[in-house]
CSV table of C-alpha atoms in Angstrom, one decimal:
chain,number,residue,atom,x,y,z
A,49,LYS,CA,5.5,10.0,-11.1
A,50,VAL,CA,2.4,9.3,-13.3
A,51,ASN,CA,-0.6,11.7,-13.1
A,52,VAL,CA,-3.8,10.1,-12.3
A,53,THR,CA,-7.6,11.2,-11.8
A,54,TRP,CA,-8.5,11.2,-8.1
A,55,GLU,CA,-11.6,12.4,-6.3
A,56,PRO,CA,-11.7,13.2,-2.6
A,57,GLY,CA,-13.1,10.3,-0.6
A,58,LYS,CA,-13.5,7.9,-3.5
A,59,MET,CA,-11.6,4.6,-2.8
A,60,ASN,CA,-8.8,3.7,-5.5
A,61,THR,CA,-7.1,0.4,-5.7
A,62,LEU,CA,-3.4,0.3,-5.3
A,63,LYS,CA,-1.3,-2.8,-5.9
A,64,MET,CA,2.4,-3.8,-6.0
A,65,VAL,CA,3.7,-7.0,-7.3
A,66,LEU,CA,7.1,-8.1,-6.2
A,67,LYS,CA,9.0,-10.8,-8.0
A,68,GLY,CA,12.9,-10.9,-7.3
A,69,ALA,CA,14.1,-7.6,-8.6
A,70,ASP,CA,11.2,-6.7,-10.5
A,71,ILE,CA,8.3,-4.5,-9.3
A,72,TYR,CA,4.9,-3.8,-11.0
A,73,CYS,CA,2.7,-1.2,-9.7
A,74,TYR,CA,-0.8,-0.7,-10.4
A,75,TYR,CA,-3.5,2.0,-10.1
A,76,ASN,CA,-7.0,1.0,-10.4
A,77,GLY,CA,-6.3,-2.0,-12.2
A,78,GLU,CA,-4.0,-0.1,-14.8
A,79,ILE,CA,-0.2,-0.6,-14.9
A,80,VAL,CA,1.7,2.5,-14.0
A,81,PHE,CA,5.2,1.2,-13.3
A,82,GLU,CA,7.4,-1.6,-14.4
A,83,VAL,CA,10.8,-1.2,-12.6
A,84,THR,CA,13.7,-3.8,-12.3
A,85,ASP,CA,15.6,-2.6,-9.3
A,86,GLU,CA,19.5,-3.2,-9.7
A,87,ASP,CA,20.0,-3.2,-5.8
A,88,PRO,CA,16.6,-4.5,-4.7
A,89,TYR,CA,15.1,-5.1,-1.1
A,90,LEU,CA,14.1,-8.7,-1.3
A,91,THR,CA,12.3,-9.5,1.8
A,92,GLY,CA,10.3,-7.5,4.5
A,93,TYR,CA,7.0,-6.4,5.9
A,94,ALA,CA,4.0,-5.3,3.8
A,95,GLY,CA,1.5,-2.8,4.9
A,96,VAL,CA,-0.5,0.6,4.4
A,97,ILE,CA,1.0,3.9,5.1
A,98,SER,CA,0.2,7.5,5.8
A,99,ALA,CA,2.1,10.5,6.5
A,100,GLN,CA,2.1,13.1,9.2
A,101,GLY,CA,-0.1,16.3,8.3
A,102,THR,CA,-2.1,14.7,5.8
A,103,ALA,CA,-5.9,14.4,5.5
A,104,LYS,CA,-7.6,11.6,6.9
A,105,SER,CA,-7.0,8.3,5.0
A,106,THR,CA,-9.2,5.5,4.7
A,107,TYR,CA,-8.3,1.8,3.7
A,108,ASP,CA,-10.2,-1.2,2.9
A,109,ASN,CA,-9.6,-4.8,1.5
A,110,TYR,CA,-5.8,-4.9,2.6
A,111,ALA,CA,-4.4,-8.0,1.1
A,112,VAL,CA,-1.1,-9.8,1.0
A,113,ARG,CA,-1.1,-12.6,-1.5
A,114,GLU,CA,1.0,-15.1,-3.4
A,115,ILE,CA,1.7,-14.1,-7.1
A,116,GLN,CA,-0.7,-15.5,-9.6
A,117,PRO,CA,-0.1,-15.6,-13.4
A,118,THR,CA,-2.4,-12.7,-14.2
A,119,ASP,CA,-0.3,-10.4,-11.6
A,120,TYR,CA,2.5,-9.7,-14.0
A,121,PRO,CA,3.3,-9.8,-17.6
A,122,ALA,CA,5.3,-13.2,-17.8
A,123,ASP,CA,4.5,-16.9,-18.6
A,124,ALA,CA,4.8,-18.7,-15.3
A,125,VAL,CA,2.3,-20.4,-12.9
A,126,TYR,CA,2.4,-19.8,-9.1
A,127,PRO,CA,0.2,-21.3,-6.6
A,128,GLN,CA,-2.8,-19.1,-5.5
A,129,GLY,CA,-3.6,-18.1,-2.1
A,130,TYR,CA,-3.7,-15.2,0.5
A,131,LEU,CA,-0.8,-14.7,2.8
A,132,TYR,CA,-3.2,-12.0,4.7
A,133,TYR,CA,-6.2,-10.4,4.1
A,134,ASN,CA,-8.5,-7.9,6.1
A,135,ASP,CA,-11.7,-6.2,4.9
A,136,PHE,CA,-11.9,-4.3,8.2
A,137,SER,CA,-15.1,-5.3,9.0
A,138,ALA,CA,-15.9,-4.9,12.9
A,139,LEU,CA,-14.8,-8.6,13.5
A,140,ARG,CA,-11.6,-8.4,11.6
A,141,ALA,CA,-10.4,-4.8,12.7
A,142,MET,CA,-7.0,-4.5,14.2
A,143,ASN,CA,-6.4,-2.5,17.4
A,144,LYS,CA,-3.7,0.1,16.8
A,145,GLU,CA,-3.1,3.5,18.3
A,146,GLY,CA,-4.3,6.2,15.9
A,147,TRP,CA,-6.6,4.0,13.7
A,148,ARG,CA,-10.3,3.5,14.1
A,149,SER,CA,-12.7,1.0,12.4
A,150,ASP,CA,-15.5,2.5,10.5
A,151,GLY,CA,-18.6,0.4,9.6
A,152,ASP,CA,-20.4,-2.6,10.8
A,153,LYS,CA,-19.7,-6.3,11.1
A,154,ILE,CA,-19.8,-6.7,7.2
A,155,ASN,CA,-19.1,-3.3,5.7
A,156,GLY,CA,-15.9,-1.9,7.4
A,157,ALA,CA,-13.3,0.4,6.5
A,158,TYR,CA,-10.1,1.4,8.5
A,159,VAL,CA,-9.4,5.2,9.2
A,160,LEU,CA,-6.2,7.0,10.2
A,161,GLU,CA,-6.7,10.6,11.3
A,162,ALA,CA,-3.9,13.0,10.2
A,163,GLU,CA,-2.1,12.9,13.5
A,164,LYS,CA,1.3,11.2,12.7
A,165,TYR,CA,3.1,8.9,10.3
A,166,ASN,CA,1.8,5.6,10.7
A,167,TYR,CA,2.3,2.0,9.2
A,168,LEU,CA,0.0,-0.9,9.6
A,169,THR,CA,0.9,-4.4,9.4
A,170,ASN,CA,1.0,-7.1,12.1
A,171,VAL,CA,1.2,-10.2,10.2
A,172,GLU,CA,3.3,-12.9,12.1
A,173,GLY,CA,6.4,-13.8,9.8
A,174,SER,CA,5.8,-11.3,7.4
A,175,LYS,CA,9.2,-9.8,7.6
A,176,GLU,CA,10.6,-12.9,5.9
A,177,TRP,CA,8.1,-12.7,3.0
A,178,THR,CA,9.9,-12.4,-0.4
A,179,ASP,CA,7.9,-12.5,-3.8
A,180,TYR,CA,4.2,-11.4,-3.2
A,181,VAL,CA,1.4,-9.0,-4.1
A,182,VAL,CA,0.3,-6.3,-1.6
A,183,GLU,CA,-2.7,-4.3,-2.4
A,184,ALA,CA,-5.5,-2.1,-0.9
A,185,ASP,CA,-8.5,0.0,-1.6
A,186,VAL,CA,-7.2,3.7,-0.3
A,187,THR,CA,-8.4,7.2,-0.4
A,188,LEU,CA,-7.8,10.7,1.0
A,189,HIS,CA,-10.6,13.0,2.3
A,190,ASP,CA,-9.3,16.4,1.1
A,191,ASN,CA,-8.7,18.9,4.0
A,192,GLY,CA,-7.3,21.6,1.6
A,193,GLU,CA,-3.7,21.2,2.8
A,194,TYR,CA,-1.0,19.9,0.4
A,195,PRO,CA,1.0,17.8,-0.3
A,196,GLN,CA,-0.8,14.8,1.2
A,197,TYR,CA,-0.6,11.1,0.6
A,198,THR,CA,-1.7,7.6,1.7
A,199,GLY,CA,-0.3,4.3,-0.1
A,200,ILE,CA,0.9,0.9,0.4
A,201,ALA,CA,4.3,-0.5,1.5
A,202,ALA,CA,6.4,-3.5,0.8
A,203,ARG,CA,9.6,-5.4,1.5
A,204,SER,CA,10.1,-3.0,4.4
A,205,LYS,CA,12.9,-3.8,6.8
A,206,ASP,CA,11.3,-1.9,9.6
A,207,LEU,CA,8.5,0.4,9.9
A,208,ARG,CA,10.1,3.6,8.8
A,209,ASN,CA,13.5,3.2,6.8
A,210,GLU,CA,14.0,0.9,4.0
A,211,GLY,CA,11.5,-0.7,1.5
A,212,TYR,CA,9.1,0.3,-1.3
A,213,GLU,CA,6.1,2.6,-1.1
A,214,LEU,CA,3.5,3.1,-3.8
A,215,ARG,CA,1.9,6.5,-2.8
A,216,LEU,CA,-1.3,8.2,-4.0
A,217,ILE,CA,-0.2,12.0,-3.7
A,218,THR,CA,-2.4,15.0,-4.0
A,219,GLU,CA,-0.7,18.5,-4.5
A,220,GLU,CA,-2.3,21.9,-5.6
A,221,ALA,CA,-1.2,21.2,-9.1
A,222,GLY,CA,-2.9,17.8,-9.3
A,223,THR,CA,-2.7,14.0,-8.2
A,224,HIS,CA,-0.1,11.5,-9.1
A,225,VAL,CA,1.1,8.0,-8.0
A,226,ARG,CA,4.9,7.5,-7.2
A,227,LEU,CA,6.8,4.6,-6.4
A,228,TYR,CA,9.6,5.3,-3.6
A,229,LYS,CA,12.5,3.2,-2.4
A,230,ARG,CA,13.0,4.3,1.2
A,231,GLY,CA,16.3,4.7,2.4
A,232,ILE,CA,17.1,6.0,-1.2
A,233,ASP,CA,14.0,8.4,-1.9
A,234,SER,CA,12.3,10.6,0.7
């Protein structure tokens, strides 16, 4: 885990770059983890996540895109382009139980109230994606209950079991980001 600065209600950017067995994780543009997984998950869904019992989570600018040379420290050229993007304006909001869209047709955000664990992705064919970047602006709205977290997920076999999660976690002792390998970590 890496300790970070966090203000309740302020948006922060989480990003994971997945290239083969290599995973690069960023918080507000700064790299916080570089990991080579000896037994990696190589394909799967991407999404945003929030856990049961946490404070309200808000998401914006959720994107899954092809890797670009500036996304990780290596000398390679990859095609540019988005696999999926949602700014959660009213025109692009998704209908999913427990989620609601805030904002107008131009400036939207997606909100999950602290009701239950939830995972958001509905991109056709995304279960077969391999090397990609997943990123989103995320925040929590402090309700005084700890611990609480929000984050992004990648290469998920399904909605709850195997895959990677980059979480922004608040506890009484402070705030940190942590990379989890679901099916191994909890």
